[in-house]
CSV table of C-alpha atoms and ligand atoms in Angstrom, one decimal:
chain,number,residue,atom,x,y,z
A,1,MET,CA,-170.9,-91.3,-198.8
A,2,LEU,CA,-170.3,-95.0,-197.9
A,3,GLN,CA,-166.7,-94.1,-197.1
A,4,GLN,CA,-167.9,-91.3,-194.8
A,5,LYS,CA,-170.3,-93.6,-193.0
A,6,LEU,CA,-167.5,-96.2,-192.5
A,7,SER,CA,-165.1,-93.7,-191.2
A,8,ARG,CA,-167.6,-92.3,-188.8
A,9,GLY,CA,-168.5,-95.9,-187.6
A,10,LEU,CA,-164.8,-96.6,-187.0
A,11,LYS,CA,-164.4,-93.4,-185.0
A,12,ILE,CA,-167.4,-94.2,-182.9
A,13,LEU,CA,-165.8,-97.6,-182.1
A,14,THR,CA,-162.4,-96.3,-181.3
A,15,ASP,CA,-162.9,-92.8,-179.9
A,16,ARG,CA,-165.0,-92.1,-176.9
A,17,ARG,CA,-165.6,-88.5,-177.9
A,18,TYR,CA,-167.5,-89.7,-181.0
A,19,ARG,CA,-169.7,-92.1,-179.0
A,20,GLN,CA,-170.6,-89.4,-176.5
A,21,PHE,CA,-171.2,-86.9,-179.3
A,22,TYR,CA,-173.6,-89.1,-181.3
A,23,SER,CA,-175.4,-90.6,-178.4
A,24,GLN,CA,-176.4,-87.1,-176.9
A,25,ARG,CA,-177.6,-86.1,-180.4
A,26,ARG,CA,-180.3,-88.7,-180.2
A,27,ILE,CA,-181.8,-86.9,-177.1
A,28,ARG,CA,-184.1,-84.4,-178.9
A,29,ASP,CA,-186.6,-83.4,-176.3
A,30,VAL,CA,-185.5,-80.2,-174.4
A,31,PRO,CA,-186.5,-81.4,-170.8
A,32,SER,CA,-184.8,-84.8,-171.4
A,33,ARG,CA,-181.6,-83.0,-172.5
A,34,GLU,CA,-181.8,-80.8,-169.3
A,35,ARG,CA,-182.2,-83.9,-167.1
A,36,ALA,CA,-179.4,-85.7,-168.7
A,37,ALA,CA,-177.1,-82.7,-168.5
A,38,ASP,CA,-177.9,-82.1,-164.8
A,39,GLY,CA,-177.1,-85.8,-164.1
A,40,LEU,CA,-173.8,-85.5,-165.9
A,41,ALA,CA,-172.9,-82.1,-164.4
A,42,SER,CA,-173.4,-83.4,-160.9
A,43,ARG,CA,-170.6,-86.0,-161.5
A,44,LEU,CA,-168.1,-83.4,-162.8
A,45,PRO,CA,-165.8,-81.2,-160.7
A,46,ALA,CA,-167.4,-78.0,-159.4
A,47,PHE,CA,-166.0,-74.6,-160.2
A,48,SER,CA,-165.3,-72.2,-157.3
A,49,GLY,CA,-165.2,-68.7,-158.8
A,50,THR,CA,-164.9,-65.6,-156.8
A,51,ILE,CA,-167.1,-63.3,-158.9
A,52,ASP,CA,-170.8,-63.3,-158.4
A,53,MET,CA,-172.4,-63.5,-161.9
A,54,SER,CA,-175.7,-64.9,-160.9
A,55,ASP,CA,-177.8,-62.2,-162.7
A,56,GLN,CA,-175.8,-62.8,-165.9
A,57,ILE,CA,-176.2,-66.6,-165.6
A,58,ALA,CA,-179.9,-66.2,-165.2
A,59,THR,CA,-180.0,-63.9,-168.3
A,60,LEU,CA,-178.0,-66.4,-170.3
A,61,LYS,CA,-180.3,-69.3,-169.3
A,62,ASP,CA,-183.4,-67.3,-170.1
A,63,ARG,CA,-182.6,-65.3,-173.2
A,64,GLY,CA,-179.9,-67.6,-174.5
A,65,TYR,CA,-177.3,-64.9,-174.9
A,66,LEU,CA,-175.2,-62.5,-172.9
A,67,PHE,CA,-173.1,-59.6,-174.2
A,68,LEU,CA,-169.8,-59.0,-172.4
A,69,ASP,CA,-168.2,-55.6,-172.3
A,70,ASN,CA,-164.5,-54.8,-172.4
A,71,LEU,CA,-163.3,-58.3,-172.9
A,72,ILE,CA,-160.7,-57.6,-175.5
A,73,SER,CA,-158.5,-54.5,-175.5
A,74,SER,CA,-157.7,-52.7,-178.7
A,75,ASP,CA,-154.0,-53.8,-178.6
A,76,GLN,CA,-155.2,-57.4,-178.3
A,77,LEU,CA,-157.6,-57.0,-181.1
A,78,GLN,CA,-154.9,-55.6,-183.4
A,79,SER,CA,-152.5,-58.4,-182.7
A,80,MET,CA,-155.1,-61.1,-183.1
A,81,ARG,CA,-156.3,-59.6,-186.4
A,82,ALA,CA,-152.7,-59.3,-187.6
A,83,PHE,CA,-152.1,-62.9,-186.7
A,84,PHE,CA,-155.2,-64.3,-188.5
A,85,SER,CA,-154.4,-62.1,-191.5
A,86,GLU,CA,-151.0,-63.7,-192.1
A,87,ASN,CA,-151.8,-67.3,-191.4
A,88,LYS,CA,-153.5,-69.7,-193.8
A,89,CYS,CA,-157.1,-71.0,-193.5
A,90,ALA,CA,-159.2,-73.3,-195.6
A,91,ASP,CA,-162.8,-73.8,-196.9
A,92,PRO,CA,-164.1,-76.8,-194.9
A,93,TYR,CA,-166.8,-77.4,-197.6
A,94,ARG,CA,-164.3,-77.3,-200.5
A,95,PRO,CA,-161.2,-79.0,-199.3
A,96,GLU,CA,-159.9,-79.2,-202.9
A,97,LEU,CA,-159.2,-75.5,-202.8
A,98,GLY,CA,-156.4,-76.0,-200.3
A,99,GLN,CA,-155.1,-73.4,-197.9
A,100,PHE,CA,-155.0,-69.7,-198.5
A,101,ILE,CA,-154.6,-66.3,-196.9
A,102,ALA,CA,-158.0,-64.7,-196.4
A,103,PRO,CA,-159.8,-62.5,-197.2
A,104,GLY,CA,-157.4,-61.3,-199.9
A,105,ARG,CA,-156.6,-64.6,-201.6
A,106,ALA,CA,-159.8,-66.5,-200.8
A,107,PRO,CA,-161.3,-68.3,-203.8
A,108,GLN,CA,-164.5,-66.6,-205.2
A,109,GLN,CA,-166.7,-69.6,-204.3
A,110,THR,CA,-165.7,-69.7,-200.6
A,111,HIS,CA,-168.2,-68.6,-198.0
A,112,VAL,CA,-166.3,-69.4,-194.9
A,113,ALA,CA,-162.6,-70.2,-194.2
A,114,PHE,CA,-161.5,-71.8,-190.9
A,115,PHE,CA,-158.1,-71.8,-189.3
A,116,PRO,CA,-156.7,-75.2,-188.2
A,117,ASN,CA,-156.5,-76.1,-184.5
A,118,GLU,CA,-152.7,-75.9,-184.5
A,119,THR,CA,-152.9,-72.3,-185.8
A,120,VAL,CA,-155.6,-71.1,-183.3
A,121,ILE,CA,-153.7,-72.3,-180.3
A,122,ARG,CA,-150.7,-70.2,-181.4
A,123,ALA,CA,-152.8,-67.1,-181.8
A,124,PRO,CA,-152.1,-64.3,-179.3
A,125,HIS,CA,-154.4,-63.9,-176.3
A,126,VAL,CA,-156.8,-66.7,-177.1
A,127,VAL,CA,-155.9,-68.8,-174.0
A,128,GLN,CA,-156.1,-65.7,-171.8
A,129,ILE,CA,-159.5,-64.6,-173.2
A,130,ALA,CA,-160.8,-68.2,-172.9
A,131,ASN,CA,-159.9,-68.2,-169.2
A,132,ASP,CA,-161.2,-64.8,-168.4
A,133,PRO,CA,-162.5,-65.1,-164.8
A,134,ARG,CA,-165.9,-63.4,-165.6
A,135,ILE,CA,-166.5,-65.8,-168.5
A,136,LEU,CA,-165.5,-68.9,-166.5
A,137,SER,CA,-167.9,-67.8,-163.7
A,138,VAL,CA,-170.9,-67.4,-166.0
A,139,VAL,CA,-170.1,-70.5,-168.0
A,140,SER,CA,-169.7,-72.7,-165.0
A,141,GLY,CA,-172.9,-71.4,-163.5
A,142,PHE,CA,-174.7,-72.1,-166.8
A,143,LEU,CA,-173.2,-75.6,-167.2
A,144,ARG,CA,-173.5,-76.3,-163.4
A,145,ALA,CA,-170.0,-77.8,-163.4
A,146,LYS,CA,-166.4,-76.8,-164.2
A,147,PRO,CA,-166.3,-76.3,-168.0
A,148,THR,CA,-164.1,-77.9,-170.5
A,149,ILE,CA,-162.7,-75.6,-173.2
A,150,SER,CA,-163.4,-78.2,-175.9
A,151,TYR,CA,-162.9,-76.2,-179.1
A,152,MET,CA,-161.3,-72.9,-180.0
A,153,THR,CA,-161.7,-71.7,-183.6
A,154,ALA,CA,-161.5,-68.7,-185.8
A,155,TRP,CA,-162.8,-68.1,-189.3
A,156,TRP,CA,-163.4,-65.6,-192.0
A,157,SER,CA,-166.9,-65.2,-193.5
A,158,MET,CA,-166.6,-63.7,-197.0
A,159,PRO,CA,-168.9,-62.0,-199.5
A,160,ASN,CA,-169.2,-64.4,-202.4
A,161,ARG,CA,-170.7,-64.5,-205.9
A,162,ASP,CA,-173.7,-66.7,-205.3
A,163,GLY,CA,-175.0,-64.7,-202.3
A,164,LYS,CA,-176.8,-67.8,-201.1
A,165,ALA,CA,-176.9,-69.0,-197.5
A,166,GLU,CA,-174.8,-72.2,-197.2
A,167,GLN,CA,-174.4,-74.6,-194.2
A,168,ALA,CA,-174.2,-72.5,-190.9
A,169,GLU,CA,-175.5,-69.5,-192.8
A,170,GLN,CA,-178.9,-71.2,-192.5
A,171,PHE,CA,-180.7,-71.4,-189.2
A,172,HIS,CA,-179.8,-74.5,-187.1
A,173,ARG,CA,-179.4,-75.7,-183.6
A,174,ASP,CA,-175.9,-76.9,-182.5
A,175,VAL,CA,-176.0,-80.2,-180.7
A,176,ASP,CA,-172.3,-80.3,-179.7
A,177,ASP,CA,-172.7,-81.8,-176.2
A,178,ILE,CA,-175.6,-82.4,-173.9
A,179,ARG,CA,-174.9,-78.9,-172.4
A,180,PHE,CA,-172.6,-76.3,-173.9
A,181,VAL,CA,-172.2,-72.6,-174.6
A,182,LYS,CA,-170.1,-70.7,-177.1
A,183,LEU,CA,-168.2,-67.4,-176.8
A,184,PHE,CA,-168.3,-65.3,-180.0
A,185,CYS,CA,-165.8,-62.5,-180.4
A,186,TYR,CA,-166.0,-60.2,-183.5
A,187,LEU,CA,-162.4,-59.3,-184.6
A,188,THR,CA,-163.7,-57.0,-187.3
A,189,ASP,CA,-166.5,-54.4,-187.3
A,190,VAL,CA,-169.7,-56.1,-188.1
A,191,ASP,CA,-172.6,-54.3,-189.7
A,192,GLU,CA,-175.6,-55.5,-191.8
A,193,THR,CA,-173.3,-56.0,-194.8
A,194,SER,CA,-170.5,-57.9,-193.1
A,195,GLY,CA,-172.2,-61.1,-192.0
A,196,PRO,CA,-173.8,-60.4,-188.6
A,197,HIS,CA,-174.7,-63.3,-186.4
A,198,MET,CA,-178.5,-63.9,-185.9
A,199,PHE,CA,-180.2,-65.6,-182.9
A,200,VAL,CA,-183.7,-66.4,-181.8
A,201,PRO,CA,-183.8,-65.6,-178.1
A,202,GLY,CA,-185.5,-68.2,-175.9
A,203,SER,CA,-185.6,-70.8,-178.7
A,204,GLN,CA,-182.9,-72.8,-176.7
A,205,ASN,CA,-185.6,-73.6,-174.1
A,206,VAL,CA,-188.4,-74.3,-176.6
A,207,ASN,CA,-189.3,-77.9,-177.5
A,208,LYS,CA,-190.0,-77.1,-181.2
A,209,LEU,CA,-188.1,-78.0,-184.4
A,210,THR,CA,-185.8,-80.4,-182.7
A,211,THR,CA,-184.9,-82.4,-185.8
A,212,ILE,CA,-181.2,-81.8,-186.5
A,213,ARG,CA,-181.2,-80.0,-189.9
A,214,ARG,CA,-180.8,-76.6,-191.5
A,215,TYR,CA,-184.0,-74.5,-191.5
A,216,GLU,CA,-185.3,-71.8,-193.8
A,217,ASP,CA,-185.9,-68.3,-192.3
A,218,ARG,CA,-189.6,-68.8,-193.1
A,219,GLU,CA,-189.8,-71.9,-191.0
A,220,ILE,CA,-188.2,-70.1,-188.0
A,221,ALA,CA,-190.5,-67.1,-188.4
A,222,GLU,CA,-193.5,-69.4,-188.5
A,223,ALA,CA,-192.5,-71.3,-185.4
A,224,PHE,CA,-191.2,-68.4,-183.2
A,225,GLY,CA,-192.7,-65.3,-184.8
A,226,ALA,CA,-191.2,-63.0,-187.4
A,227,ASP,CA,-190.1,-60.4,-184.8
A,228,SER,CA,-188.2,-63.0,-182.7
A,229,LEU,CA,-185.1,-62.9,-184.9
A,230,CYS,CA,-182.3,-60.8,-183.5
A,231,THR,CA,-179.3,-59.6,-185.5
A,232,PHE,CA,-176.1,-58.9,-183.6
A,233,THR,CA,-174.0,-56.1,-185.2
A,234,GLY,CA,-171.1,-54.4,-183.3
A,235,LYS,CA,-167.6,-53.0,-183.5
A,236,ALA,CA,-164.5,-55.2,-183.5
A,237,GLY,CA,-164.2,-56.5,-179.9
A,238,THR,CA,-167.9,-57.2,-179.5
A,239,ALA,CA,-168.2,-60.4,-177.5
A,240,PHE,CA,-171.2,-62.5,-176.4
A,241,LEU,CA,-171.9,-65.9,-174.9
A,242,GLU,CA,-174.7,-67.8,-176.6
A,243,ASN,CA,-176.4,-71.1,-176.0
A,244,THR,CA,-176.4,-72.2,-179.6
A,245,TYR,CA,-178.8,-75.0,-179.0
A,246,GLY,CA,-181.1,-72.0,-179.7
A,247,PHE,CA,-181.6,-71.2,-183.4
A,248,HIS,CA,-178.9,-69.1,-185.0
A,249,ARG,CA,-177.1,-68.5,-188.2
A,250,GLY,CA,-174.4,-66.3,-189.7
A,251,VAL,CA,-175.8,-64.0,-192.4
A,252,PRO,CA,-173.7,-64.3,-195.6
A,253,PRO,CA,-171.7,-61.0,-195.9
A,254,THR,CA,-172.7,-58.9,-198.9
A,255,ALA,CA,-169.9,-56.2,-198.8
A,256,LYS,CA,-167.2,-56.7,-196.2
A,257,PRO,CA,-165.7,-59.9,-194.7
A,258,ARG,CA,-166.1,-60.8,-191.0
A,259,LEU,CA,-163.3,-62.3,-188.8
A,260,LEU,CA,-164.6,-64.2,-185.8
A,261,PHE,CA,-163.0,-66.0,-182.9
A,262,GLN,CA,-165.0,-68.6,-181.0
A,263,ILE,CA,-164.7,-70.8,-177.9
A,264,LEU,CA,-166.8,-73.8,-177.1
A,265,TYR,CA,-167.3,-74.6,-173.4
A,266,SER,CA,-168.9,-77.9,-172.7
A,267,LEU,CA,-169.4,-80.6,-170.1
A,268,ARG,CA,-167.1,-83.0,-172.0
A,269,ASN,CA,-164.4,-82.8,-174.7
A,270,SER,CA,-165.6,-82.5,-178.3
A,271,ILE,CA,-164.9,-84.2,-181.6
A,272,TYR,CA,-164.0,-80.8,-183.0
A,273,GLY,CA,-161.0,-80.1,-180.7
A,274,PRO,CA,-157.4,-81.5,-181.2
A,275,ASP,CA,-156.7,-85.2,-180.6
A,276,LYS,CA,-154.1,-84.3,-178.0
A,277,PRO,CA,-152.8,-81.1,-176.3
A,278,ALA,CA,-150.7,-79.0,-178.5
A,279,GLY,CA,-149.1,-76.8,-175.8
A,280,GLN,CA,-148.2,-76.6,-172.2
A,281,ILE,CA,-149.5,-74.4,-169.4
A,282,GLY,CA,-146.8,-71.8,-168.5
A,283,ALA,CA,-144.7,-72.3,-171.7
A,284,ASP,CA,-144.4,-70.3,-174.9
A,285,GLY,CA,-146.5,-67.3,-173.6
A,286,ILE,CA,-149.3,-69.5,-172.3
A,287,PRO,CA,-150.2,-68.1,-168.9
A,288,SER,CA,-149.4,-70.2,-165.9
A,289,GLY,CA,-152.0,-70.4,-163.1
A,290,ILE,CA,-154.9,-71.4,-165.5
A,291,ASP,CA,-157.0,-74.4,-164.5
A,292,PRO,CA,-155.5,-77.7,-165.9
A,293,PHE,CA,-158.9,-79.4,-166.0
A,294,ILE,CA,-160.6,-76.6,-167.9
A,295,ASN,CA,-157.7,-76.4,-170.4
A,296,ARG,CA,-156.8,-80.1,-170.6
A,297,VAL,CA,-157.9,-80.6,-174.3
A,298,TYR,CA,-155.5,-78.0,-175.6
A,299,LEU,CA,-152.8,-77.8,-173.0
A,300,SER,CA,-150.9,-80.2,-170.8
A,301,ALA,CA,-150.2,-79.3,-167.2
A,302,ASN,CA,-146.7,-77.9,-166.3
B,401,LIG,O1,-171.2,-67.5,-188.5
B,401,LIG,C1,-172.1,-67.4,-187.6
B,401,LIG,O2,-172.4,-66.3,-187.0
B,401,LIG,C2,-172.8,-68.6,-187.1
B,401,LIG,C3,-171.9,-69.6,-186.5
B,401,LIG,C4,-172.5,-70.9,-186.1
B,401,LIG,O3,-173.5,-71.3,-186.7
B,401,LIG,C5,-171.9,-71.6,-185.0
B,401,LIG,O4,-170.8,-71.3,-184.5
B,401,LIG,O5,-172.5,-72.7,-184.6
């Protein structure tokens, strides 16, 4: 514990991402967060998209989520699933278990297993999907600035023996930047038994339960109403943008595993992304012509 605190203190001193991350987390009140985000966004480059997505942006702001049709083709899905099925991942809460191929070789006690940054950037189609023009138009309208792709991740959620909700399987708000939005893509079919994502629409704009911690379903139902909890099931390829400052969780799967790919778009870079770019725009199958600013965390310019 002491060692963890010391290492975080050192990071805050030496890495600007950590200072920004922890200082915005102290702003709890929703209107104050909005004001601070508007101020920051006005100092960032603007995005000039060509597609009018104003209705979708309004929906995302209001409801907190937006489903996107036909984002991933079935060929893309197949190759992404194949890639993540033959690369190793790890349980972030049980590092002593080491790396393994999931879901087949995942230890019984593992709930979720994440792929390392170096693996995700090598996965087919991820950069192309992250830079989809429709997504960038909605995201930049939502952020009110040119976005930064600050974290790309993928993970398996697995049925496990204890059946309990652990970590992000309990309701929580993400406080990843002063303004941010996440893209979720299901790479396997997700029904009630395979760990659907849950969200409380509108909660991202409500100034209640702003202490950063995990919450019981009962507390969320009391604060927002029992019928306010939405469960997102869908076939492989289902994709949605979500402002995860709103309450959300991943239900622990009971029968089948879930593979999910996710992108964090934020105003600034994040402590979760790589320390330096791991690839180059236009090289090794990475499309040329993508925006160097938006992609600067993962990719250097050509
Ligand atoms: O697994 C899920 O659906 C929840 C993920 C989550 O909590 C997050 O990405 O912040």
